[in-house]
Coordinates of C-alpha atoms in Angstrom, one line a residue:
Chain A
M88 CA 91.7 125.7 86.0
S89 CA 95.5 124.4 85.5
T90 CA 95.4 121.6 82.8
S91 CA 97.2 119.3 85.6
T92 CA 94.1 119.5 87.6
L93 CA 92.2 119.5 85.0
K94 CA 93.9 115.7 83.8
K95 CA 93.5 114.8 87.4
A96 CA 89.5 115.2 87.4
L97 CA 89.3 113.4 84.3
V98 CA 91.1 110.8 85.8
Q99 CA 88.8 111.0 88.8
T100 CA 86.0 110.3 86.5
Y101 CA 87.2 107.6 85.1
M102 CA 88.0 105.9 88.2
T103 CA 85.0 106.8 89.9
L104 CA 83.3 105.1 86.5
F105 CA 85.2 102.0 86.9
T106 CA 84.4 101.5 90.8
L107 CA 80.8 101.8 90.5
P108 CA 79.8 98.5 89.6
I109 CA 81.9 97.2 93.0
I110 CA 80.2 99.7 94.9
A111 CA 76.8 98.7 93.2
M112 CA 77.4 95.5 94.3
I113 CA 78.4 96.3 97.8
V114 CA 75.3 98.2 98.2
W115 CA 73.1 95.6 96.6
Y116 CA 73.9 92.9 99.7
F117 CA 72.9 95.1 102.0
L118 CA 69.9 96.3 100.2
A119 CA 69.0 92.3 99.0
A120 CA 69.9 91.0 102.7
T121 CA 67.4 93.2 104.5
T122 CA 64.4 93.9 101.9
N123 CA 61.5 91.6 101.5
F124 CA 61.3 90.6 98.0
T125 CA 57.9 90.8 97.2
T126 CA 56.6 94.1 99.2
H127 CA 60.2 95.7 98.7
E128 CA 60.1 96.7 101.9
F129 CA 62.7 97.0 104.8
S130 CA 62.6 93.5 106.9
L131 CA 65.1 91.9 108.7
E132 CA 63.1 88.5 108.0
N133 CA 65.9 87.1 105.7
F134 CA 67.6 86.7 109.2
A135 CA 65.3 84.1 110.4
F136 CA 68.3 81.7 110.0
F137 CA 70.1 82.8 113.3
K138 CA 66.9 80.9 114.8
E139 CA 65.7 77.7 112.7
P140 CA 67.3 75.6 110.5
V141 CA 67.2 76.8 106.7
E142 CA 65.2 74.4 104.5
Y143 CA 65.4 76.2 100.6
A144 CA 64.2 74.5 97.6
G145 CA 64.3 70.9 99.0
V146 CA 67.3 71.1 100.7
K147 CA 67.4 71.0 104.5
L148 CA 70.6 72.1 106.1
P149 CA 71.3 72.0 110.0
M150 CA 71.2 75.3 112.2
I151 CA 73.7 77.8 111.3
W152 CA 75.5 77.7 114.6
S153 CA 77.3 74.2 114.6
I154 CA 78.0 75.3 111.0
V155 CA 79.8 78.5 112.6
L156 CA 81.8 77.0 114.9
N157 CA 83.1 74.3 112.5
T158 CA 84.3 77.1 110.6
I159 CA 86.2 78.5 113.4
V160 CA 87.7 75.3 114.5
Y161 CA 88.5 74.5 111.0
S162 CA 89.9 77.7 110.1
L163 CA 91.9 78.0 113.2
L164 CA 93.2 74.8 112.6
I165 CA 94.4 75.6 109.3
V166 CA 96.2 78.4 110.6
V167 CA 97.7 76.7 113.2
I168 CA 99.3 74.0 111.4
E169 CA 100.3 76.2 108.2
V170 CA 102.5 78.7 110.2
G171 CA 103.8 75.5 112.2
I172 CA 105.0 73.8 109.1
S173 CA 105.9 77.0 106.9
V174 CA 107.7 78.5 109.3
P175 CA 110.7 76.1 109.7
T176 CA 110.7 75.2 106.3
A177 CA 111.1 78.6 104.8
Y178 CA 113.8 79.4 107.8
A179 CA 115.7 76.1 106.1
F180 CA 115.2 77.2 102.5
S181 CA 116.6 80.9 103.4
R182 CA 119.2 79.8 106.3
L183 CA 120.6 76.5 106.5
D184 CA 122.7 74.8 104.0
F185 CA 121.9 71.4 102.9
K186 CA 122.1 68.6 99.7
G187 CA 119.5 69.7 97.6
K188 CA 118.6 72.3 98.3
R189 CA 118.8 74.4 95.0
A190 CA 116.5 71.7 93.6
A191 CA 113.8 71.5 96.5
M192 CA 113.9 75.1 96.3
K193 CA 113.0 74.6 92.3
F194 CA 110.9 72.3 93.1
L195 CA 108.8 74.7 95.6
F196 CA 108.6 76.8 92.6
L197 CA 107.2 74.7 91.0
M198 CA 104.8 73.3 93.1
R199 CA 103.9 77.0 93.9
A200 CA 102.9 78.0 90.1
F201 CA 101.8 74.4 89.3
P202 CA 97.9 73.8 89.5
G203 CA 97.7 71.4 92.3
I204 CA 93.5 71.4 91.6
T205 CA 94.5 69.2 88.5
L206 CA 95.7 66.5 90.9
I207 CA 92.3 66.2 92.7
I208 CA 91.0 63.2 91.3
A209 CA 94.2 61.1 92.0
T210 CA 94.1 63.0 95.8
F211 CA 90.6 61.8 95.8
F212 CA 91.6 58.3 95.4
I213 CA 94.6 58.1 97.9
L214 CA 92.3 59.4 100.5
V215 CA 89.8 57.0 99.5
K216 CA 92.4 54.2 100.0
M217 CA 93.9 56.3 103.3
D218 CA 90.1 56.0 104.6
L219 CA 90.6 59.8 105.0
V220 CA 87.2 60.3 102.7
N221 CA 84.6 62.2 105.1
T222 CA 86.9 63.6 107.5
Y223 CA 88.8 66.8 108.7
L224 CA 91.6 65.3 108.4
G225 CA 91.5 64.4 104.8
V226 CA 90.1 67.9 104.2
I227 CA 92.8 69.6 106.1
L228 CA 95.9 67.6 104.9
V229 CA 94.9 68.0 101.0
A230 CA 94.1 72.1 102.0
I231 CA 97.4 72.6 103.6
T232 CA 99.3 71.1 101.1
G233 CA 98.1 73.0 98.4
S234 CA 98.6 76.2 99.8
L235 CA 102.0 75.8 101.8
P236 CA 104.0 76.6 98.8
G237 CA 102.8 79.8 98.7
R238 CA 103.3 80.2 102.6
V239 CA 106.8 79.2 102.4
Y240 CA 107.7 81.5 99.4
I241 CA 106.6 84.5 101.7
M242 CA 108.0 83.3 105.0
K243 CA 111.2 82.8 102.9
G244 CA 111.4 86.5 101.8
F245 CA 110.8 87.4 105.2
F246 CA 113.8 85.7 106.5
D247 CA 116.0 86.4 103.8
E248 CA 115.2 90.1 104.7
V249 CA 116.9 89.7 108.1
P250 CA 120.2 91.0 108.6
W251 CA 122.7 88.3 109.2
D252 CA 124.4 90.3 112.0
I253 CA 121.6 89.6 114.1
E254 CA 122.1 86.2 114.0
W255 CA 125.9 86.2 114.4
A256 CA 125.2 88.3 117.1
A257 CA 123.3 85.9 118.8
M258 CA 125.5 82.9 118.1
V259 CA 128.4 84.4 119.3
D260 CA 126.6 85.4 122.3
G261 CA 126.6 81.7 123.2
T262 CA 123.3 80.6 121.5
T263 CA 123.0 77.3 119.3
R264 CA 121.5 77.6 115.2
Y265 CA 118.4 76.3 116.8
G266 CA 118.2 78.9 119.4
A267 CA 119.0 82.0 117.4
F268 CA 116.0 80.8 115.1
K269 CA 113.8 80.8 118.1
K270 CA 114.5 83.5 120.4
V271 CA 116.3 86.3 117.3
L272 CA 114.7 85.3 114.2
V273 CA 111.1 84.3 114.8
P274 CA 110.4 87.8 116.7
Y275 CA 112.0 89.5 114.0
V276 CA 109.6 87.9 111.0
L277 CA 106.7 88.5 113.0
S278 CA 105.2 90.4 110.9
G279 CA 105.6 87.7 108.1
I280 CA 103.9 85.4 110.6
G281 CA 101.0 87.6 111.1
A282 CA 100.8 87.8 107.1
I283 CA 100.5 84.1 106.6
S284 CA 98.1 83.5 109.3
V285 CA 95.9 85.8 107.9
F286 CA 96.2 84.4 104.3
A287 CA 95.8 81.0 105.8
F288 CA 92.3 81.9 107.8
L289 CA 91.2 83.7 104.8
G290 CA 92.0 80.9 102.0
A291 CA 90.0 78.2 104.8
Y292 CA 87.5 80.4 105.5
G293 CA 86.5 80.7 101.8
E294 CA 87.2 77.0 101.0
W295 CA 84.2 75.5 99.7
F296 CA 85.4 73.1 96.9
L297 CA 87.5 70.6 99.2
F298 CA 84.0 70.4 101.5
K299 CA 81.7 69.9 98.6
L300 CA 83.8 66.8 97.0
L301 CA 85.2 65.2 100.2
I302 CA 82.7 65.9 102.9
F303 CA 79.2 64.1 102.9
N304 CA 77.5 65.1 105.9
D305 CA 75.7 68.4 106.1
D306 CA 76.3 68.6 109.8
M307 CA 80.0 68.9 109.2
M308 CA 80.0 71.7 106.5
T309 CA 81.7 75.1 107.3
L310 CA 80.0 78.4 106.1
A311 CA 81.4 78.0 102.4
G312 CA 80.2 74.8 101.9
Y313 CA 76.4 75.4 103.3
L314 CA 76.7 78.9 101.0
S315 CA 77.8 76.8 98.1
K316 CA 75.0 73.8 98.7
L317 CA 72.6 76.8 98.4
V318 CA 74.4 78.8 95.2
T319 CA 74.8 76.0 93.2
K320 CA 71.3 73.9 93.8
E321 CA 70.0 75.5 91.0
N322 CA 71.0 77.3 88.2
Q323 CA 68.9 79.9 89.1
I324 CA 68.6 81.5 93.0
I325 CA 64.8 82.1 93.2
N326 CA 65.4 83.0 97.1
Y327 CA 68.6 86.0 96.8
G328 CA 66.8 87.6 100.2
L329 CA 68.2 84.1 101.7
I330 CA 71.4 83.4 100.4
T331 CA 72.3 87.5 100.8
A332 CA 71.4 87.3 104.5
I333 CA 73.7 84.5 105.3
G334 CA 76.2 86.0 102.6
L335 CA 76.6 89.0 104.6
F336 CA 76.6 87.0 108.1
Y337 CA 79.4 85.2 106.3
T338 CA 81.6 88.0 104.7
L339 CA 81.2 90.7 107.0
P340 CA 83.5 89.5 109.7
V341 CA 86.1 88.5 106.9
I342 CA 86.1 92.2 105.8
V343 CA 86.5 94.0 109.3
F344 CA 89.0 91.3 109.7
Y345 CA 90.7 92.7 106.7
I346 CA 90.1 96.1 107.2
F347 CA 92.6 95.5 110.6
T348 CA 94.9 93.4 109.0
Q349 CA 94.7 95.6 105.6
K350 CA 98.2 97.5 105.9
L351 CA 100.1 93.9 106.6
F352 CA 98.1 92.6 103.5
M353 CA 99.1 95.5 100.8
K354 CA 103.0 95.0 102.7
V355 CA 103.1 91.4 101.6
N356 CA 102.0 92.0 98.5
M357 CA 104.4 94.4 97.7
G358 CA 106.9 92.3 99.3
G359 CA 105.8 89.4 97.1
A360 CA 106.3 91.8 94.0
K361 CA 110.1 92.6 94.9
Q362 CA 110.5 88.7 95.4
V363 CA 109.6 88.0 91.9
Chain B
M272 CA 135.7 89.0 132.5
S273 CA 132.9 90.6 131.7
Q274 CA 130.2 89.2 129.7
L275 CA 130.9 92.0 127.2
E276 CA 134.7 90.7 126.9
A277 CA 133.8 87.2 126.5
A278 CA 131.9 88.2 123.5
A279 CA 134.4 90.0 121.7
M280 CA 136.8 87.3 122.3
K281 CA 134.9 84.5 120.8
P282 CA 134.7 85.4 117.2
N283 CA 138.5 85.5 117.3
A284 CA 138.7 82.2 118.7
H285 CA 136.4 80.7 116.2
V286 CA 138.2 81.6 113.5
T287 CA 141.8 80.2 114.9
A288 CA 140.4 77.5 115.9
A289 CA 138.5 76.6 112.5
R290 CA 142.1 77.0 110.9
A291 CA 143.8 74.5 113.1
I292 CA 141.3 71.2 112.4
P293 CA 139.7 71.1 108.9
Y294 CA 136.3 71.2 110.4
K295 CA 134.0 67.9 109.8
K296 CA 130.1 68.2 110.1
P297 CA 129.0 66.0 112.8
L298 CA 126.0 63.8 111.8
R299 CA 123.9 65.9 114.1
K300 CA 124.5 69.5 112.4
I301 CA 124.0 68.1 108.7
L302 CA 120.6 66.2 109.5
Y303 CA 119.4 69.3 111.2
P304 CA 118.4 71.2 108.5
Y305 CA 116.3 68.1 107.3
L306 CA 114.7 68.3 110.7
F307 CA 113.3 71.6 109.8
I308 CA 111.5 70.9 106.2
A309 CA 110.4 67.0 107.4
P310 CA 106.9 68.2 108.1
F311 CA 106.8 70.0 104.6
S312 CA 108.6 67.0 102.9
V313 CA 106.1 64.3 104.2
L314 CA 103.1 66.0 103.0
V315 CA 104.8 67.3 99.6
L316 CA 105.3 63.3 99.3
V317 CA 101.8 62.1 100.2
F318 CA 99.7 64.8 98.6
F319 CA 101.6 66.1 95.7
I320 CA 104.5 63.8 94.5
L321 CA 102.1 60.7 95.2
P322 CA 98.8 61.7 94.0
A323 CA 101.1 63.4 90.2
V324 CA 102.2 59.4 90.0
A325 CA 99.4 58.2 90.5
T326 CA 97.1 60.5 88.1
I327 CA 99.6 59.3 85.5
G328 CA 98.9 55.6 86.8
M329 CA 95.4 56.2 86.3
S330 CA 95.4 57.6 82.7
F331 CA 96.4 54.1 81.7
T332 CA 93.3 52.3 83.1
D333 CA 89.8 52.2 82.9
L334 CA 88.9 53.2 86.5
N335 CA 85.0 53.8 87.1
A336 CA 82.1 53.5 89.8
S337 CA 83.1 49.8 90.2
M338 CA 86.4 50.7 91.3
K339 CA 88.5 47.9 89.9
L340 CA 91.9 48.7 87.8
H341 CA 92.4 47.6 84.6
F342 CA 95.2 48.4 82.7
I343 CA 93.9 49.4 79.1
G344 CA 96.7 51.2 77.8
L345 CA 96.9 54.5 75.7
T346 CA 93.0 53.6 74.5
N347 CA 91.8 57.0 77.6
F348 CA 94.4 59.1 75.4
K349 CA 92.8 57.5 71.7
R350 CA 89.8 58.3 72.6
I351 CA 90.5 61.6 74.1
F352 CA 91.5 62.5 70.8
M353 CA 88.7 61.0 69.1
D354 CA 86.0 63.0 71.7
Y355 CA 84.2 64.9 69.7
N356 CA 83.5 67.6 72.7
L357 CA 87.3 67.8 72.5
P358 CA 87.4 71.0 69.9
Q359 CA 84.8 72.8 71.6
I360 CA 86.0 72.4 74.9
L361 CA 89.8 73.7 73.6
T362 CA 88.3 76.5 72.1
H363 CA 86.6 77.7 75.6
T364 CA 89.6 76.9 77.4
A365 CA 91.6 79.3 75.1
V366 CA 88.9 81.8 74.7
F367 CA 88.5 81.8 78.7
A368 CA 91.9 82.0 79.5
I369 CA 93.4 84.3 76.8
L370 CA 90.5 87.0 76.9
S371 CA 90.2 86.9 81.4
L372 CA 93.8 87.3 81.0
V373 CA 93.8 90.1 78.6
I374 CA 90.9 92.4 79.8
S375 CA 92.1 92.0 83.6
M376 CA 95.6 92.8 83.0
L377 CA 95.0 96.0 80.9
F378 CA 92.3 96.9 83.8
A379 CA 95.1 96.4 86.0
L380 CA 97.2 98.4 84.4
V381 CA 95.0 101.0 83.8
I382 CA 94.4 101.4 87.4
S383 CA 97.6 100.9 89.0
I384 CA 98.8 104.0 86.3
A385 CA 95.9 105.8 87.4
T386 CA 96.1 105.4 91.1
Q387 CA 100.1 105.4 91.8
Y388 CA 101.1 107.9 88.7
F389 CA 97.8 110.3 88.2
L390 CA 96.5 110.2 91.8
K391 CA 99.7 109.2 94.1
G392 CA 99.2 109.9 97.3
K393 CA 95.7 111.1 97.2
V394 CA 93.1 109.7 99.6
S395 CA 90.9 109.1 96.8
A396 CA 93.7 106.3 95.0
V397 CA 93.6 104.3 98.5
I398 CA 90.0 103.9 98.4
Y399 CA 90.2 103.1 94.7
R400 CA 92.4 100.4 95.3
V401 CA 90.4 99.2 98.5
L402 CA 87.1 99.0 96.8
W403 CA 88.7 97.3 93.6
L404 CA 90.1 94.4 96.2
I405 CA 86.9 93.9 97.6
P406 CA 85.8 91.1 95.0
S407 CA 88.8 89.7 95.8
I408 CA 88.2 89.1 99.6
I409 CA 84.7 88.1 99.6
P410 CA 84.4 84.3 99.4
S411 CA 83.8 83.1 95.8
V412 CA 80.3 81.2 96.8
V413 CA 78.8 85.0 98.0
Y414 CA 80.7 86.8 94.9
V415 CA 78.9 84.9 92.5
T416 CA 75.4 85.6 93.8
F417 CA 75.8 89.1 92.5
W418 CA 76.3 88.1 89.1
K419 CA 74.0 85.6 89.3
Y420 CA 71.4 88.2 90.4
V421 CA 72.5 90.4 87.5
F422 CA 72.2 88.2 84.8
D423 CA 69.1 86.5 86.3
P424 CA 66.8 85.1 83.7
T425 CA 63.6 86.0 85.1
D426 CA 62.3 89.7 85.3
G427 CA 63.4 89.7 89.4
G428 CA 67.1 90.0 87.5
F429 CA 68.8 93.3 87.3
L430 CA 69.8 93.6 83.9
N431 CA 66.4 92.5 82.6
R432 CA 64.8 94.8 85.0
V433 CA 66.6 98.0 84.3
L434 CA 66.1 97.5 80.6
A435 CA 62.4 96.6 81.2
G436 CA 62.1 99.8 82.7
M437 CA 64.0 101.7 80.0
G438 CA 61.4 99.9 77.5
V439 CA 64.6 98.3 75.7
I440 CA 62.6 95.2 76.1
S441 CA 59.5 94.2 76.7
E442 CA 60.1 90.2 77.5
P443 CA 62.9 88.7 80.1
L444 CA 65.8 87.7 78.4
S445 CA 67.5 84.5 79.5
W446 CA 71.4 85.8 80.0
F447 CA 73.0 82.7 80.8
T448 CA 71.8 80.7 77.1
K449 CA 73.0 83.3 75.3
G450 CA 76.1 84.9 77.1
A451 CA 77.0 82.3 79.2
M452 CA 80.9 82.6 78.6
A453 CA 81.0 86.0 78.4
I454 CA 79.4 86.2 82.2
I455 CA 82.0 84.1 83.5
I456 CA 85.0 86.0 82.2
L457 CA 83.2 89.1 83.3
A458 CA 82.9 87.5 87.1
T459 CA 86.4 86.2 86.6
I460 CA 88.1 89.1 85.7
V461 CA 86.7 91.3 88.3
S462 CA 87.9 89.5 90.8
T463 CA 91.6 88.8 89.4
I464 CA 92.1 92.5 89.0
S465 CA 93.1 93.1 92.2
G466 CA 96.1 90.6 91.9
G467 CA 97.6 92.3 89.1
M468 CA 96.8 95.5 90.6
I469 CA 98.6 95.2 93.6
L470 CA 102.0 93.9 92.0
L471 CA 101.8 96.2 88.9
S472 CA 100.9 99.4 91.8
A473 CA 103.7 97.7 94.3
A474 CA 106.3 98.4 90.9
I475 CA 105.3 101.5 90.1
N476 CA 105.3 103.3 93.5
S477 CA 109.1 101.7 93.4
I478 CA 109.5 104.5 90.6
P479 CA 111.7 107.3 91.9
E480 CA 109.9 110.3 91.8
D481 CA 112.9 112.4 90.3
L482 CA 112.9 110.4 87.0
Y483 CA 109.4 111.7 86.7
K484 CA 110.3 115.4 87.8
A485 CA 113.6 115.1 85.3
A486 CA 111.1 114.1 82.9
R487 CA 108.8 116.9 83.5
V488 CA 111.3 119.4 83.0
D489 CA 112.6 118.1 79.8
G490 CA 108.9 118.9 78.7
A491 CA 108.2 115.1 77.9
S492 CA 104.6 114.3 77.5
E493 CA 102.4 112.3 80.1
K494 CA 102.3 109.8 77.0
S495 CA 105.9 109.5 76.7
V496 CA 106.3 108.9 80.8
I497 CA 103.9 106.2 80.8
F498 CA 105.6 104.4 77.8
K499 CA 109.0 105.3 78.2
I500 CA 109.1 105.4 82.3
I501 CA 106.6 103.3 83.8
L502 CA 105.5 100.8 81.6
P503 CA 109.8 99.7 81.0
T504 CA 109.8 99.0 84.7
L505 CA 106.4 97.0 84.6
R506 CA 108.4 94.6 82.5
W507 CA 108.7 91.8 84.9
P508 CA 105.7 91.6 87.0
L509 CA 103.4 92.0 83.8
M510 CA 105.2 88.5 82.2
Y511 CA 104.8 87.4 85.8
I512 CA 101.3 88.0 86.2
T513 CA 100.5 86.3 82.6
I514 CA 102.0 83.2 83.1
S515 CA 101.0 82.9 86.7
D516 CA 97.6 83.7 86.2
L517 CA 97.1 81.5 82.5
I518 CA 98.0 78.8 84.4
G519 CA 95.3 79.4 87.3
F520 CA 92.3 80.2 84.5
V521 CA 93.8 77.1 82.7
S522 CA 93.8 74.4 85.3
S523 CA 90.9 76.2 87.4
Y524 CA 87.3 76.2 87.5
F525 CA 85.6 77.3 90.7
F526 CA 83.9 80.5 89.1
I527 CA 82.4 78.5 86.3
M528 CA 81.6 75.7 88.9
L529 CA 79.5 77.9 91.1
L530 CA 77.9 80.2 87.8
T531 CA 77.1 77.5 85.4
Q532 CA 78.3 74.2 86.0
G533 CA 79.6 74.0 82.8
G534 CA 76.4 75.0 81.3
P535 CA 74.1 75.8 79.0
M536 CA 74.8 72.4 77.2
R537 CA 78.5 72.3 77.0
D538 CA 78.7 76.5 76.6
T539 CA 81.0 76.9 79.6
T540 CA 83.1 74.0 80.1
T541 CA 86.4 74.0 80.1
L542 CA 89.2 71.4 79.9
S543 CA 90.0 71.0 83.6
L544 CA 86.2 71.2 84.2
Y545 CA 85.6 68.4 81.8
A546 CA 88.3 66.2 83.7
F547 CA 86.4 66.9 86.7
Q548 CA 82.9 66.4 85.1
Q549 CA 84.2 62.9 84.0
A550 CA 85.2 61.7 87.1
F551 CA 83.0 62.9 89.2
N552 CA 79.8 63.0 87.8
L553 CA 80.2 60.6 85.5
K554 CA 82.6 58.5 87.5
Y555 CA 85.2 57.7 84.9
Y556 CA 87.8 58.4 86.8
G557 CA 90.6 57.1 84.2
Y558 CA 89.5 59.1 81.7
G559 CA 89.2 61.8 83.9
A560 CA 92.6 61.4 85.1
A561 CA 93.9 61.1 81.3
I562 CA 92.1 64.6 80.7
S563 CA 93.6 66.0 83.6
M564 CA 96.8 64.8 82.2
L565 CA 96.5 67.1 79.5
V566 CA 95.9 70.1 81.8
V567 CA 99.0 69.0 83.3
V568 CA 100.9 69.2 80.3
I569 CA 99.8 72.6 79.4
S570 CA 100.7 74.0 82.7
F571 CA 103.7 72.4 82.8
V572 CA 105.1 73.8 79.5
L573 CA 103.7 77.1 81.0
T574 CA 105.6 76.7 84.1
M575 CA 108.6 75.7 82.6
L576 CA 108.0 78.7 80.9
L577 CA 108.1 81.3 84.1
I578 CA 110.9 79.0 85.6
R579 CA 112.9 79.6 83.0
L580 CA 111.9 83.4 82.7
F581 CA 113.3 83.6 86.2
D582 CA 116.6 83.5 87.2
F583 CA 116.2 81.1 90.4
D584 CA 120.2 81.0 91.4
Q585 CA 120.1 84.8 92.9
L586 CA 116.9 83.9 94.5
I587 CA 119.1 81.0 96.5
K588 CA 121.3 82.6 98.9
P589 CA 123.9 80.3 100.7
S590 CA 124.1 80.3 104.4
R591 CA 126.5 82.6 105.5
I592 CA 126.8 80.8 108.8
E593 CA 129.2 77.7 109.6
D594 CA 128.8 75.6 112.1

């Protein structure tokens, strides 16, 4: 055996050891969800939440299907709004000249790094004053403002990569600036739009904090908010079976979605590294 | 004239026209870029700038559950520095942020060098990276249940069961009372590693293969390849990750809230979590805002550092179409 194969084998061993805990974690989720904790036998009784409302440690929660519907509607709304706002903004930052662009760009970068979470106390008050507490509109506005700078930044990277010649050609052929944006540039950056849609969706799907803070009605919860109720009820979880079963039901679609969009996801992150 | 000819003619016509009369932009065209950024600007104004100003304002009041604003000057800030919890909380914040950062960065570095240099192009390298991404994809509410299970203080918990099985312990240990901070750091780093890993992997991937070949021909050891070729190219991504993660760790408390809610006692309360607790658990909104200000100041210093480190002007390219 040559030294280089030996070295590779050594690296493989270390990496496998590093990765074992994560494999164990994945295996545990499946085992815990499908095992009866007292008899240690395979059972699907943890999945009874499909048919009846969950009652756990004194918390009675509504039927899961209405929560699922909320989650889907909320996540898709966030995707549509974030794409609808960040694409034109990124275009303006990348391609148009306007007064204050330099300052606005700096501010965008500042916002992207600035922890919006520290403003949550004042944001809460503004929402109270605007009568938006306990409404989806309030959650959506706060959530998108927090994530928009990042999306704009990614989109700007995609617009920057489009050769100017394409735009020139379109305008020479007689379209307006907006026409060039709509007919030429947007199709060109479709993969970027796909990427920010994925990010927006994953972000919205995982959002639990704003729901915990701003939504008081249990029947307005999304899946993440619903699970956070179960997880933070006590420091010590008694019924892991139930929680992992719901968790699995909640996570599997994301993982499947992720596997299909994975290439895009990696590509964007790589692009992000270059822009830095 | 065919369309093609017309297209060929047009640029020249445009140039001569532009030379003939000094071009003045019509108002419609000046306003045009602002239309594109208007929705974004409105949102930022209402939900970013306004809360920022309001936080400053609220920090000088004793706003509480009665919801009445009283200006009390610097009392809140005096109270912060008199707060007997403060030294402990600042220590927790520093320990949490620095340890999480250093350990996750180290692991990100090791994994990306291993998968992009030693195992470059192998299927196993892709598998390791995908597996490491999983903790960051799993929604946090689901992710924390695993750690709660591992360190469950009853005999049903994973660690307790393993140690009891090996005969090391006879009574189940309550891990959360002993090492809550360690558990939080562990859970945080496992989910943070992938972010740094992606950036570092991308940077290593951009090193041309010839460089390694040349180094090997010259008889360089693996150690010098890593230290002389790989690490220098990682300078910028490393700096970027350091500051952005640090800001994240200083200000965010989501995992802590899900895992321990700051307990036991105040053992895992960081500064930003303390601000949240003062405001939303104890309803001292004014005092909470004042503590938030402290977090903001810390984050702001770090952010400015970040801005200074990265050259902005090259990021901002002017438009190349005059219309």
